[in-house]
Amino acid sequence: MASIEVSLPSMGIGAAIAAAAILALACGERHAILDGNVKRILARHDDIAGWPGRAAVGRRLWRAAEKRLPRERIADYTQAMMDLGALVCTRNNPDCGACPVAGDCRALAAGRVAR
């Protein structure tokens, strides 16, 4: 199994996210990804408030991403999360009616999807 943890101190966060996505998609390795689309899904689903660039918010989002990682079909899960954020849980005008996880979306239940 390839490891990105060793390289993280010398990599920018963008490079670390790209490395995790490559390892998950191309190699099927179990690495969380946290691109802009996935951050938005997790922030809405768990109703995590605040700017994702803040360290405390970023840590909560990483924990949420890691908690959800499946044991199998990592590449499928990773691609599905990116697609869900790009096509359904969009930044503007999300289509909550088409969202497969809308039933337990905390931001939707609280009426805070637009923030």
CSV table of N, CA and C in Angstrom, one decimal:
chain,number,residue,atom,x,y,z
A,1,MET,N,0.8,-1.2,0.0
A,1,MET,CA,0.0,0.0,0.0
A,1,MET,C,0.9,1.2,0.0
A,2,ALA,N,0.7,2.1,-0.9
A,2,ALA,CA,1.4,3.4,-1.0
A,2,ALA,C,1.0,4.3,0.2
A,3,SER,N,1.9,5.1,0.6
A,3,SER,CA,1.6,6.0,1.7
A,3,SER,C,1.8,7.5,1.3
A,4,ILE,N,0.8,8.3,1.6
A,4,ILE,CA,1.0,9.7,1.4
A,4,ILE,C,1.4,10.4,2.8
A,5,GLU,N,1.2,9.7,3.9
A,5,GLU,CA,1.4,10.3,5.2
A,5,GLU,C,2.9,10.8,5.3
A,6,VAL,N,3.8,10.0,4.8
A,6,VAL,CA,5.2,10.3,4.9
A,6,VAL,C,5.5,11.6,4.2
A,7,SER,N,4.8,11.9,3.1
A,7,SER,CA,5.1,13.1,2.3
A,7,SER,C,4.3,14.3,2.7
A,8,LEU,N,3.3,14.1,3.5
A,8,LEU,CA,2.4,15.3,3.8
A,8,LEU,C,3.1,16.5,4.3
A,9,PRO,N,4.1,16.4,5.2
A,9,PRO,CA,4.8,17.6,5.7
A,9,PRO,C,5.4,18.5,4.5
A,10,SER,N,5.9,17.8,3.5
A,10,SER,CA,6.5,18.5,2.4
A,10,SER,C,5.6,18.9,1.3
A,11,MET,N,4.3,18.4,1.3
A,11,MET,CA,3.3,18.6,0.3
A,11,MET,C,2.4,19.7,0.7
A,12,GLY,N,1.9,20.5,-0.2
A,12,GLY,CA,0.9,21.4,0.1
A,12,GLY,C,-0.4,20.6,0.3
A,13,ILE,N,-1.4,21.2,0.9
A,13,ILE,CA,-2.7,20.5,1.1
A,13,ILE,C,-3.3,20.1,-0.2
A,14,GLY,N,-3.2,20.9,-1.2
A,14,GLY,CA,-3.8,20.5,-2.5
A,14,GLY,C,-3.2,19.3,-3.1
A,15,ALA,N,-1.8,19.2,-3.0
A,15,ALA,CA,-1.1,18.1,-3.5
A,15,ALA,C,-1.5,16.8,-2.7
A,16,ALA,N,-1.6,17.0,-1.4
A,16,ALA,CA,-2.0,15.8,-0.5
A,16,ALA,C,-3.4,15.3,-0.9
A,17,ILE,N,-4.3,16.2,-1.2
A,17,ILE,CA,-5.7,15.8,-1.6
A,17,ILE,C,-5.6,15.1,-2.9
A,18,ALA,N,-4.8,15.6,-3.8
A,18,ALA,CA,-4.7,15.0,-5.1
A,18,ALA,C,-4.1,13.6,-5.0
A,19,ALA,N,-3.1,13.5,-4.1
A,19,ALA,CA,-2.4,12.2,-3.9
A,19,ALA,C,-3.4,11.2,-3.4
A,20,ALA,N,-4.2,11.6,-2.4
A,20,ALA,CA,-5.2,10.7,-1.8
A,20,ALA,C,-6.2,10.3,-2.9
A,21,ALA,N,-6.7,11.2,-3.7
A,21,ALA,CA,-7.6,10.9,-4.7
A,21,ALA,C,-7.1,9.9,-5.7
A,22,ILE,N,-5.8,10.1,-6.1
A,22,ILE,CA,-5.2,9.2,-7.1
A,22,ILE,C,-5.1,7.8,-6.5
A,23,LEU,N,-4.6,7.7,-5.2
A,23,LEU,CA,-4.5,6.4,-4.6
A,23,LEU,C,-5.8,5.7,-4.4
A,24,ALA,N,-6.9,6.5,-4.1
A,24,ALA,CA,-8.2,5.9,-4.0
A,24,ALA,C,-8.8,5.5,-5.3
A,25,LEU,N,-8.7,6.3,-6.3
A,25,LEU,CA,-9.3,6.1,-7.6
A,25,LEU,C,-8.5,5.1,-8.4
A,26,ALA,N,-7.2,5.3,-8.5
A,26,ALA,CA,-6.4,4.4,-9.4
A,26,ALA,C,-5.9,3.1,-8.7
A,27,CYS,N,-5.7,3.2,-7.4
A,27,CYS,CA,-5.2,2.0,-6.7
A,27,CYS,C,-6.2,1.3,-5.8
A,28,GLY,N,-7.3,1.9,-5.6
A,28,GLY,CA,-8.3,1.4,-4.8
A,28,GLY,C,-7.9,1.3,-3.3
A,29,GLU,N,-7.0,2.2,-2.9
A,29,GLU,CA,-6.5,2.3,-1.5
A,29,GLU,C,-7.4,3.1,-0.7
A,30,ARG,N,-7.5,2.8,0.6
A,30,ARG,CA,-8.4,3.4,1.5
A,30,ARG,C,-7.8,4.7,2.0
A,31,HIS,N,-8.1,5.8,1.3
A,31,HIS,CA,-7.7,7.2,1.7
A,31,HIS,C,-8.9,8.1,1.5
A,32,ALA,N,-9.1,8.9,2.5
A,32,ALA,CA,-10.2,9.9,2.4
A,32,ALA,C,-9.8,11.0,1.5
A,33,ILE,N,-10.7,11.6,0.8
A,33,ILE,CA,-10.5,12.7,0.0
A,33,ILE,C,-11.3,13.9,0.5
A,34,LEU,N,-10.8,15.1,0.3
A,34,LEU,CA,-11.6,16.2,0.8
A,34,LEU,C,-11.4,17.4,-0.2
A,35,ASP,N,-11.9,17.2,-1.4
A,35,ASP,CA,-11.9,18.3,-2.3
A,35,ASP,C,-13.1,19.2,-2.0
A,36,GLY,N,-13.2,20.3,-2.7
A,36,GLY,CA,-14.3,21.3,-2.5
A,36,GLY,C,-15.7,20.6,-2.5
A,37,ASN,N,-15.9,19.7,-3.4
A,37,ASN,CA,-17.2,19.1,-3.5
A,37,ASN,C,-17.5,18.2,-2.3
A,38,VAL,N,-16.5,17.5,-1.9
A,38,VAL,CA,-16.7,16.6,-0.7
A,38,VAL,C,-16.8,17.4,0.6
A,39,LYS,N,-16.1,18.5,0.7
A,39,LYS,CA,-16.2,19.3,1.8
A,39,LYS,C,-17.7,19.8,2.0
A,40,ARG,N,-18.2,20.2,0.8
A,40,ARG,CA,-19.6,20.8,0.8
A,40,ARG,C,-20.6,19.7,1.2
A,41,ILE,N,-20.5,18.5,0.7
A,41,ILE,CA,-21.4,17.4,1.1
A,41,ILE,C,-21.3,17.2,2.6
A,42,LEU,N,-20.1,17.0,3.1
A,42,LEU,CA,-19.9,16.7,4.5
A,42,LEU,C,-20.4,17.8,5.4
A,43,ALA,N,-20.1,19.1,5.0
A,43,ALA,CA,-20.5,20.2,5.8
A,43,ALA,C,-22.0,20.3,5.9
A,44,ARG,N,-22.7,20.0,4.8
A,44,ARG,CA,-24.1,20.1,4.8
A,44,ARG,C,-24.7,18.8,5.5
A,45,HIS,N,-24.2,17.7,5.2
A,45,HIS,CA,-24.8,16.4,5.8
A,45,HIS,C,-24.6,16.4,7.3
A,46,ASP,N,-23.5,16.9,7.8
A,46,ASP,CA,-23.3,16.9,9.3
A,46,ASP,C,-23.6,18.3,9.9
A,47,ASP,N,-24.0,19.2,9.1
A,47,ASP,CA,-24.3,20.6,9.5
A,47,ASP,C,-23.1,21.2,10.2
A,48,ILE,N,-21.9,21.1,9.6
A,48,ILE,CA,-20.7,21.7,10.1
A,48,ILE,C,-20.6,23.1,9.6
A,49,ALA,N,-20.6,24.0,10.5
A,49,ALA,CA,-20.6,25.5,10.2
A,49,ALA,C,-19.2,26.0,10.2
A,50,GLY,N,-19.0,27.0,9.4
A,50,GLY,CA,-17.7,27.7,9.4
A,50,GLY,C,-17.0,27.5,8.1
A,51,TRP,N,-15.9,28.3,7.9
A,51,TRP,CA,-15.1,28.3,6.7
A,51,TRP,C,-14.2,27.1,6.7
A,52,PRO,N,-14.2,26.2,5.7
A,52,PRO,CA,-13.4,25.0,5.7
A,52,PRO,C,-11.9,25.3,5.8
A,53,GLY,N,-11.5,26.5,5.5
A,53,GLY,CA,-10.1,26.8,5.6
A,53,GLY,C,-9.6,27.0,7.0
A,54,ARG,N,-10.5,27.2,8.0
A,54,ARG,CA,-10.2,27.3,9.4
A,54,ARG,C,-9.7,25.9,9.9
A,55,ALA,N,-8.7,25.8,10.7
A,55,ALA,CA,-8.1,24.5,11.1
A,55,ALA,C,-9.2,23.7,11.8
A,56,ALA,N,-9.9,24.3,12.7
A,56,ALA,CA,-10.9,23.5,13.5
A,56,ALA,C,-12.0,22.9,12.6
A,57,VAL,N,-12.4,23.7,11.6
A,57,VAL,CA,-13.5,23.2,10.7
A,57,VAL,C,-12.9,22.1,9.8
A,58,GLY,N,-11.6,22.3,9.3
A,58,GLY,CA,-11.0,21.4,8.5
A,58,GLY,C,-10.8,20.0,9.2
A,59,ARG,N,-10.4,20.1,10.4
A,59,ARG,CA,-10.3,18.8,11.2
A,59,ARG,C,-11.6,18.1,11.3
A,60,ARG,N,-12.7,18.8,11.6
A,60,ARG,CA,-14.0,18.1,11.6
A,60,ARG,C,-14.4,17.5,10.3
A,61,LEU,N,-14.1,18.2,9.2
A,61,LEU,CA,-14.4,17.6,7.9
A,61,LEU,C,-13.5,16.4,7.6
A,62,TRP,N,-12.2,16.4,8.0
A,62,TRP,CA,-11.4,15.3,7.7
A,62,TRP,C,-11.9,14.1,8.6
A,63,ARG,N,-12.3,14.3,9.8
A,63,ARG,CA,-12.8,13.2,10.6
A,63,ARG,C,-14.1,12.7,10.0
A,64,ALA,N,-15.0,13.5,9.5
A,64,ALA,CA,-16.2,13.1,8.9
A,64,ALA,C,-15.9,12.3,7.6
A,65,ALA,N,-14.9,12.7,6.8
A,65,ALA,CA,-14.5,12.0,5.6
A,65,ALA,C,-13.9,10.6,5.9
A,66,GLU,N,-13.1,10.6,6.9
A,66,GLU,CA,-12.4,9.3,7.3
A,66,GLU,C,-13.5,8.3,7.9
A,67,LYS,N,-14.4,8.9,8.7
A,67,LYS,CA,-15.4,8.0,9.3
A,67,LYS,C,-16.3,7.3,8.3
A,68,ARG,N,-16.5,7.9,7.2
A,68,ARG,CA,-17.4,7.4,6.2
A,68,ARG,C,-16.7,6.4,5.2
A,69,LEU,N,-15.4,6.3,5.2
A,69,LEU,CA,-14.7,5.5,4.2
A,69,LEU,C,-15.2,4.0,4.3
A,70,PRO,N,-15.6,3.5,3.2
A,70,PRO,CA,-16.0,2.1,3.2
A,70,PRO,C,-14.8,1.2,3.2
A,71,ARG,N,-15.0,0.0,3.5
A,71,ARG,CA,-13.9,-1.0,3.5
A,71,ARG,C,-13.6,-1.6,2.1
A,72,GLU,N,-14.6,-1.5,1.3
A,72,GLU,CA,-14.5,-2.0,-0.1
A,72,GLU,C,-15.0,-1.0,-1.1
A,73,ARG,N,-14.6,-1.2,-2.3
A,73,ARG,CA,-15.0,-0.4,-3.5
A,73,ARG,C,-14.7,1.1,-3.2
A,74,ILE,N,-13.5,1.3,-2.8
A,74,ILE,CA,-13.0,2.7,-2.5
A,74,ILE,C,-13.1,3.6,-3.7
A,75,ALA,N,-12.7,3.1,-4.9
A,75,ALA,CA,-12.7,3.9,-6.1
A,75,ALA,C,-14.1,4.3,-6.4
A,76,ASP,N,-15.1,3.4,-6.3
A,76,ASP,CA,-16.5,3.7,-6.6
A,76,ASP,C,-17.0,4.8,-5.7
A,77,TYR,N,-16.7,4.6,-4.4
A,77,TYR,CA,-17.1,5.6,-3.4
A,77,TYR,C,-16.6,6.9,-3.6
A,78,THR,N,-15.3,7.0,-3.9
A,78,THR,CA,-14.6,8.3,-4.1
A,78,THR,C,-15.2,9.0,-5.3
A,79,GLN,N,-15.4,8.3,-6.4
A,79,GLN,CA,-16.0,8.9,-7.6
A,79,GLN,C,-17.4,9.3,-7.3
A,80,ALA,N,-18.1,8.5,-6.6
A,80,ALA,CA,-19.5,8.9,-6.3
A,80,ALA,C,-19.6,10.1,-5.5
A,81,MET,N,-18.7,10.3,-4.5
A,81,MET,CA,-18.7,11.5,-3.7
A,81,MET,C,-18.4,12.7,-4.5
A,82,MET,N,-17.4,12.6,-5.4
A,82,MET,CA,-17.1,13.8,-6.2
A,82,MET,C,-18.2,14.1,-7.2
A,83,ASP,N,-18.9,13.1,-7.7
A,83,ASP,CA,-20.0,13.3,-8.6
A,83,ASP,C,-21.2,13.9,-7.9
A,84,LEU,N,-21.5,13.4,-6.7
A,84,LEU,CA,-22.6,13.9,-5.9
A,84,LEU,C,-22.4,15.4,-5.6
A,85,GLY,N,-21.2,15.8,-5.3
A,85,GLY,CA,-21.0,17.2,-5.0
A,85,GLY,C,-21.0,18.1,-6.3
A,86,ALA,N,-20.6,17.5,-7.4
A,86,ALA,CA,-20.5,18.3,-8.6
A,86,ALA,C,-21.9,18.4,-9.3
A,87,LEU,N,-22.7,17.4,-9.1
A,87,LEU,CA,-24.0,17.3,-9.9
A,87,LEU,C,-25.3,17.5,-9.0
A,88,VAL,N,-25.3,17.2,-7.7
A,88,VAL,CA,-26.5,17.2,-6.9
A,88,VAL,C,-26.3,18.2,-5.8
A,89,CYS,N,-25.3,18.0,-5.0
A,89,CYS,CA,-25.0,18.9,-3.8
A,89,CYS,C,-24.2,20.1,-4.2
A,90,THR,N,-24.7,20.8,-5.2
A,90,THR,CA,-23.9,21.9,-5.8
A,90,THR,C,-23.8,23.1,-4.9
A,91,ARG,N,-22.8,24.0,-5.1
A,91,ARG,CA,-22.6,25.2,-4.3
A,91,ARG,C,-23.9,26.0,-4.3
A,92,ASN,N,-24.4,26.3,-5.5
A,92,ASN,CA,-25.6,27.1,-5.7
A,92,ASN,C,-26.7,26.2,-6.2
A,93,ASN,N,-27.9,26.4,-5.6
A,93,ASN,CA,-29.1,25.6,-6.1
A,93,ASN,C,-28.9,24.1,-6.0
A,94,PRO,N,-28.5,23.5,-4.8
A,94,PRO,CA,-28.4,22.1,-4.7
A,94,PRO,C,-29.8,21.4,-5.0
A,95,ASP,N,-29.8,20.2,-5.6
A,95,ASP,CA,-31.0,19.5,-5.9
A,95,ASP,C,-31.2,18.5,-4.8
A,96,CYS,N,-31.7,18.9,-3.6
A,96,CYS,CA,-31.9,18.1,-2.5
A,96,CYS,C,-32.9,17.0,-2.7
A,97,GLY,N,-33.8,17.2,-3.6
A,97,GLY,CA,-34.8,16.2,-4.0
A,97,GLY,C,-34.2,15.0,-4.7
A,98,ALA,N,-33.1,15.2,-5.3
A,98,ALA,CA,-32.4,14.1,-6.0
A,98,ALA,C,-31.3,13.4,-5.2
A,99,CYS,N,-31.0,14.0,-4.0
A,99,CYS,CA,-29.9,13.5,-3.2
A,99,CYS,C,-30.2,12.2,-2.5
A,100,PRO,N,-29.3,11.2,-2.6
A,100,PRO,CA,-29.6,9.9,-2.0
A,100,PRO,C,-29.4,9.9,-0.4
A,101,VAL,N,-28.8,11.0,0.1
A,101,VAL,CA,-28.6,11.1,1.6
A,101,VAL,C,-29.4,12.2,2.2
A,102,ALA,N,-30.4,12.8,1.4
A,102,ALA,CA,-31.1,13.9,2.0
A,102,ALA,C,-31.9,13.5,3.2
A,103,GLY,N,-32.3,12.3,3.3
A,103,GLY,CA,-33.1,11.8,4.5
A,103,GLY,C,-32.5,12.0,5.8
A,104,ASP,N,-31.1,12.0,5.9
A,104,ASP,CA,-30.5,12.3,7.1
A,104,ASP,C,-29.5,13.5,7.1
A,105,CYS,N,-29.7,14.4,6.1
A,105,CYS,CA,-28.9,15.6,6.0
A,105,CYS,C,-29.3,16.6,7.1
A,106,ARG,N,-28.4,16.9,8.0
A,106,ARG,CA,-28.7,17.8,9.1
A,106,ARG,C,-29.0,19.2,8.6
A,107,ALA,N,-28.2,19.7,7.6
A,107,ALA,CA,-28.4,21.1,7.2
A,107,ALA,C,-29.8,21.2,6.5
A,108,LEU,N,-30.2,20.2,5.7
A,108,LEU,CA,-31.5,20.2,5.1
A,108,LEU,C,-32.6,20.2,6.2
A,109,ALA,N,-32.5,19.4,7.2
A,109,ALA,CA,-33.5,19.3,8.2
A,109,ALA,C,-33.6,20.7,9.0
A,110,ALA,N,-32.4,21.3,9.1
A,110,ALA,CA,-32.4,22.6,9.9
A,110,ALA,C,-32.6,23.8,9.0
A,111,GLY,N,-32.8,23.6,7.7
A,111,GLY,CA,-33.1,24.7,6.8
A,111,GLY,C,-31.8,25.6,6.5
A,112,ARG,N,-30.6,24.9,6.6
A,112,ARG,CA,-29.4,25.7,6.4
A,112,ARG,C,-28.6,25.2,5.2
A,113,VAL,N,-29.2,24.7,4.2
A,113,VAL,CA,-28.5,24.2,3.1
A,113,VAL,C,-27.8,25.3,2.3
A,114,ALA,N,-28.4,26.5,2.3
A,114,ALA,CA,-27.9,27.6,1.5
A,114,ALA,C,-26.7,28.3,2.1
A,115,ARG,N,-26.4,28.0,3.3
A,115,ARG,CA,-25.2,28.8,3.9
A,115,ARG,C,-23.9,28.3,3.4
